[in-house]
Structures are given as structure tokens and as C-alpha cells.
Coordinates of N, CA and C in Angstrom, one line a residue:
X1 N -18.2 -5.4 -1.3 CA -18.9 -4.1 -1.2 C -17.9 -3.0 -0.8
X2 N -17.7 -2.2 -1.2 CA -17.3 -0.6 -1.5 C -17.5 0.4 0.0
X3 N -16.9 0.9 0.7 CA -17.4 1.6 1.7 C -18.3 2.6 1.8
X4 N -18.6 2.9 0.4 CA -19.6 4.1 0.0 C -20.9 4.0 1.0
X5 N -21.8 5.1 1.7 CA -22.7 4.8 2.3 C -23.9 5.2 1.6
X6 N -23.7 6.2 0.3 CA -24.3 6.9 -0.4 C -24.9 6.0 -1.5
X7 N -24.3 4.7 -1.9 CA -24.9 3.6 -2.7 C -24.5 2.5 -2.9
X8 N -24.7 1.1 -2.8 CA -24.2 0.1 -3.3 C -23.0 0.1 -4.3
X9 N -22.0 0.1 -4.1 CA -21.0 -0.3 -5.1 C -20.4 -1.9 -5.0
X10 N -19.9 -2.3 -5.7 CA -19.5 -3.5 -5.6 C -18.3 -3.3 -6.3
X11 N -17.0 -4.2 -6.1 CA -15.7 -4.5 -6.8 C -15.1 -6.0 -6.9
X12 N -15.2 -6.5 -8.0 CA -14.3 -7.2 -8.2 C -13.2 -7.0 -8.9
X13 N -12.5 -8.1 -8.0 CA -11.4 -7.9 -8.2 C -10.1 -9.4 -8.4
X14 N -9.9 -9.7 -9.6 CA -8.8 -10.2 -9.3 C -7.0 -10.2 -9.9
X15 N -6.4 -10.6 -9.4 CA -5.2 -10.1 -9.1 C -4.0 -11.5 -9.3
X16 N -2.8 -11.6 -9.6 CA -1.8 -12.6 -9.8 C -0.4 -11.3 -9.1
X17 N 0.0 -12.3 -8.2 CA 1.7 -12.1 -7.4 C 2.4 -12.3 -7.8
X18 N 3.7 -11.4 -7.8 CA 4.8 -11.5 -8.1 C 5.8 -11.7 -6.8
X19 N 6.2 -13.3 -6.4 CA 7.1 -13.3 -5.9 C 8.3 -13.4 -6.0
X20 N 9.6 -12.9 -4.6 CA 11.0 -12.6 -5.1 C 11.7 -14.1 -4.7
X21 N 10.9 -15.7 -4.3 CA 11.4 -16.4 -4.7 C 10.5 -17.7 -4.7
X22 N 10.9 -19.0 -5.0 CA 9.7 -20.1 -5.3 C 9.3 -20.5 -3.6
X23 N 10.6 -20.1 -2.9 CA 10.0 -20.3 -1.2 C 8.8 -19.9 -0.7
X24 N 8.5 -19.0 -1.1 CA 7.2 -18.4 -0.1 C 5.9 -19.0 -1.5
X25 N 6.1 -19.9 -2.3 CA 4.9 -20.2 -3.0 C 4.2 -21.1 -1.8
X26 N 4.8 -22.2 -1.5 CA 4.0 -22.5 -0.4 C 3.3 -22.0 0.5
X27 N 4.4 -21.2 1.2 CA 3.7 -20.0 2.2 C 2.5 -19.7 1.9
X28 N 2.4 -18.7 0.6 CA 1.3 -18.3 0.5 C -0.1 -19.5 0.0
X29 N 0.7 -20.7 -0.6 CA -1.0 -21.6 -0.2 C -1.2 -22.0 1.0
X30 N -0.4 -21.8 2.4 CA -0.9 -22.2 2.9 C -1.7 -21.1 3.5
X31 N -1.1 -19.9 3.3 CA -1.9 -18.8 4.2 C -3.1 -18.4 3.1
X32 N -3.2 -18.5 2.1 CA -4.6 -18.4 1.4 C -5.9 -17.9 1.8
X33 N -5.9 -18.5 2.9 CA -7.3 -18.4 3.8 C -7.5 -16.6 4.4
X34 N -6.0 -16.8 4.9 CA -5.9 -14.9 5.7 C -5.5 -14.1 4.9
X35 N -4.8 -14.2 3.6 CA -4.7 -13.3 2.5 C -6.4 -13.2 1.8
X36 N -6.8 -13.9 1.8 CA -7.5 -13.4 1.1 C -8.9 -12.8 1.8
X37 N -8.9 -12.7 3.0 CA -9.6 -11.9 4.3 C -9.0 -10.9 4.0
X38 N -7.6 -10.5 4.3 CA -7.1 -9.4 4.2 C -7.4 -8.6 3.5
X39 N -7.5 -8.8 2.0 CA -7.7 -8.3 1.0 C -9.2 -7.7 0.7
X40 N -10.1 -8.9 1.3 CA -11.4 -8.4 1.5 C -11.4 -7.5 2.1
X41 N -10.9 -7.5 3.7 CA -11.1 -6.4 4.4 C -10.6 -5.5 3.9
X42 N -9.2 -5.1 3.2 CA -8.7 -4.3 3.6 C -9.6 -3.2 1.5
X43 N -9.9 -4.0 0.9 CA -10.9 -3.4 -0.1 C -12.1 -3.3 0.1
X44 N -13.0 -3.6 1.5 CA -14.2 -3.1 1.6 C -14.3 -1.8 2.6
X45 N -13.1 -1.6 3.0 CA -12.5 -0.6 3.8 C -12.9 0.9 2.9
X46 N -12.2 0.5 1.3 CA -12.4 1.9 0.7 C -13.7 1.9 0.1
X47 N -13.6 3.8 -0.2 CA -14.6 4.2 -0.6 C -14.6 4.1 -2.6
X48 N -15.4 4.5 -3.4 CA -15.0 4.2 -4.4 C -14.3 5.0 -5.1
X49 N -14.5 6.5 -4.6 CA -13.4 7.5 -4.9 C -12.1 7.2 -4.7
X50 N -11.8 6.3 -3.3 CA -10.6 6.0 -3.1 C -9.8 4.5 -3.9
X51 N -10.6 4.3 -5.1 CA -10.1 3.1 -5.8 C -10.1 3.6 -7.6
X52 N -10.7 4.9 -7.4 CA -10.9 5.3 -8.6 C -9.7 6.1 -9.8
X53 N -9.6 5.6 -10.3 CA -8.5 5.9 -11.4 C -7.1 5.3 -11.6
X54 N -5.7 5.5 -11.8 CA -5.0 4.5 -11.5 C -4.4 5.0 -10.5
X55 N -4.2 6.4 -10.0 CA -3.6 6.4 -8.2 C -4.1 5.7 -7.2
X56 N -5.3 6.0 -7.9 CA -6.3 5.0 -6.6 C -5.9 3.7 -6.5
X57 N -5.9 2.9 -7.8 CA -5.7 1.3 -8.0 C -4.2 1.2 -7.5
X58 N -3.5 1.9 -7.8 CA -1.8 2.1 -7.4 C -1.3 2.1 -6.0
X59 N -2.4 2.9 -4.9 CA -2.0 3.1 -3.5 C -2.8 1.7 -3.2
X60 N -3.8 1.3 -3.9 CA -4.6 0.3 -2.9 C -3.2 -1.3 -3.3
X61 N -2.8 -1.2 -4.7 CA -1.7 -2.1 -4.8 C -0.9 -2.3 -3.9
X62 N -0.3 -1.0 -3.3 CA 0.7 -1.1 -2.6 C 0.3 -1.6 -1.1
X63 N -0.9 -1.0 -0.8 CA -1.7 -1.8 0.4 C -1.6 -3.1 0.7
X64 N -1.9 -3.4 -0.2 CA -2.1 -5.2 -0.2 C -1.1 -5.9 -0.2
X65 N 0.0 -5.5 -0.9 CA 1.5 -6.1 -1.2 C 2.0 -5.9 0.3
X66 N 2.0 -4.6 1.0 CA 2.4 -4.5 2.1 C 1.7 -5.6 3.2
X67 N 0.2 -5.3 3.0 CA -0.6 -6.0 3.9 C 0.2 -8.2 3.8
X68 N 0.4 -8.2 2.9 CA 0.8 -9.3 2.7 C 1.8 -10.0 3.1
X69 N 3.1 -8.8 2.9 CA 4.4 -9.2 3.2 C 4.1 -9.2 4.6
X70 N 3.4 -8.4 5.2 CA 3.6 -8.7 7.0 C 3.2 -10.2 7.3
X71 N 2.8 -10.8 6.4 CA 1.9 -12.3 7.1 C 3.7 -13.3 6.9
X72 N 4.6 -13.3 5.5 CA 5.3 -14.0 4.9 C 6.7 -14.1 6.2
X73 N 7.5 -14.9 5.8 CA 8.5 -15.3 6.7 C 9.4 -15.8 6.1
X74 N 8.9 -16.5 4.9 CA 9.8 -16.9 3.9 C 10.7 -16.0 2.6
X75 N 9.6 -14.7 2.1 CA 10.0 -14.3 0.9 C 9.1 -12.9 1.5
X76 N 8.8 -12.9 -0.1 CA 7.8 -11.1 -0.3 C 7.4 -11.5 -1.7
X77 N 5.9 -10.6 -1.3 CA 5.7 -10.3 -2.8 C 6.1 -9.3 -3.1
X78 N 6.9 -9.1 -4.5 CA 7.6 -8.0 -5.2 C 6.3 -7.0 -5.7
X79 N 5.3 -8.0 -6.8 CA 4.4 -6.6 -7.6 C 3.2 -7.6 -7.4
X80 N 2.3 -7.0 -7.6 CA 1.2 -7.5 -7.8 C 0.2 -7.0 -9.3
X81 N -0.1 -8.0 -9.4 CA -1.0 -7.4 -11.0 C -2.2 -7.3 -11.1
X82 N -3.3 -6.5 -11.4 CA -4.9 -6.8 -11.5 C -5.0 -7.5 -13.0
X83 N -5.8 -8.5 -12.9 CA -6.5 -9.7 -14.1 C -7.6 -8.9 -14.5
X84 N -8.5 -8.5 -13.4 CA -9.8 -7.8 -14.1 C -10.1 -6.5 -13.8
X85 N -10.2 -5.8 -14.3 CA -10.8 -4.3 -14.1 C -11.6 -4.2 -13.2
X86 N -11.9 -3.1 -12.4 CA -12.5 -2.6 -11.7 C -14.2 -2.2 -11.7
X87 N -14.9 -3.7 -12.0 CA -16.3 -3.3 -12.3 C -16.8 -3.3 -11.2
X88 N -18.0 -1.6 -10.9 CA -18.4 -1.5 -9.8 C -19.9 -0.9 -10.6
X89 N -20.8 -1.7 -9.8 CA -22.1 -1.2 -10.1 C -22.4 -0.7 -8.8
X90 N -24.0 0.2 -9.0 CA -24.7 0.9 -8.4 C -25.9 0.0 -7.8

């Protein structure tokens, strides 16, 4: 759910990483659990204006990538990619 308070929005969303080595592949299954809270949280946070268009999809990218590297120890993720578009119903 969308932060909008003016109507139900919904987003899915999925996404594939680009990491800068095969070390943190582990990492990241193991941490699976809190990345992907993160990501919840940190996308039910915006509003839908603030995911709308590609600035929008582009700052919330960078969000996440950031939000993520703070969890890692081993590597980073470099880019991150969206798989599905941004369908948001009413």
C-alpha cells in the first residue's frame, strides 16, 4: 500500500540486483528476510506522486540500493533493476 490517504493505491513491485561481487550473494540470502521489510517499509512510506514517473522510480532506486548497502559487510549493490512496472490501482 501507497501512502496516499486520499485513496487506496497499491504497488507492485519487482526488482533484480546488481552486485559489485559474488561475496555478498550469500549475504544477501541470508539477510532476505530484512531487505525485503526494508523495501516494504521503505515503499509504503511514499506517496504515489512520489513514485510517479521515472524521477520518481529513479530517487526511490537509489533509496533502496542505499537502504541496502547499509545492511552489507561483505560487498554493495551497484544497480538495481525493476522486472515489473509500476501497477497501482485505486
Amino acid at each position: 500500500n501507497l501512502a496516499d490517504t486520499k485513496a487506496t493505491r497499491y504497488a507492485r513491485v519487482s526488482m533484480k540486483l546488481e552486485l559489485n561481487n559474488e561475496d555478498v550473494v550469500d549475504e544477501i540470502e541470508q539477510r532476505t528476510p530484512q531487505i525485503r521489510d526494508l523495501i516494504i517499509i521503505l515503499i509504503s512510506s511514499k506517496r504515489f506522486s512520489d513514485v510517479q514517473g521515472s524521477d520518481g522510480k529513479n530517487k526511490l532506486r537509489d533509496e533502496i540500493i542505499k537502504s541496502i548497502n547499509s545492511y552489507l559487510i561483505k560487498g554493495e549493490v551497484k544497480n538495481l533493476y525493476y522486472t515489473v512496472v509500476f501497477p497501482v490501482w485505486q
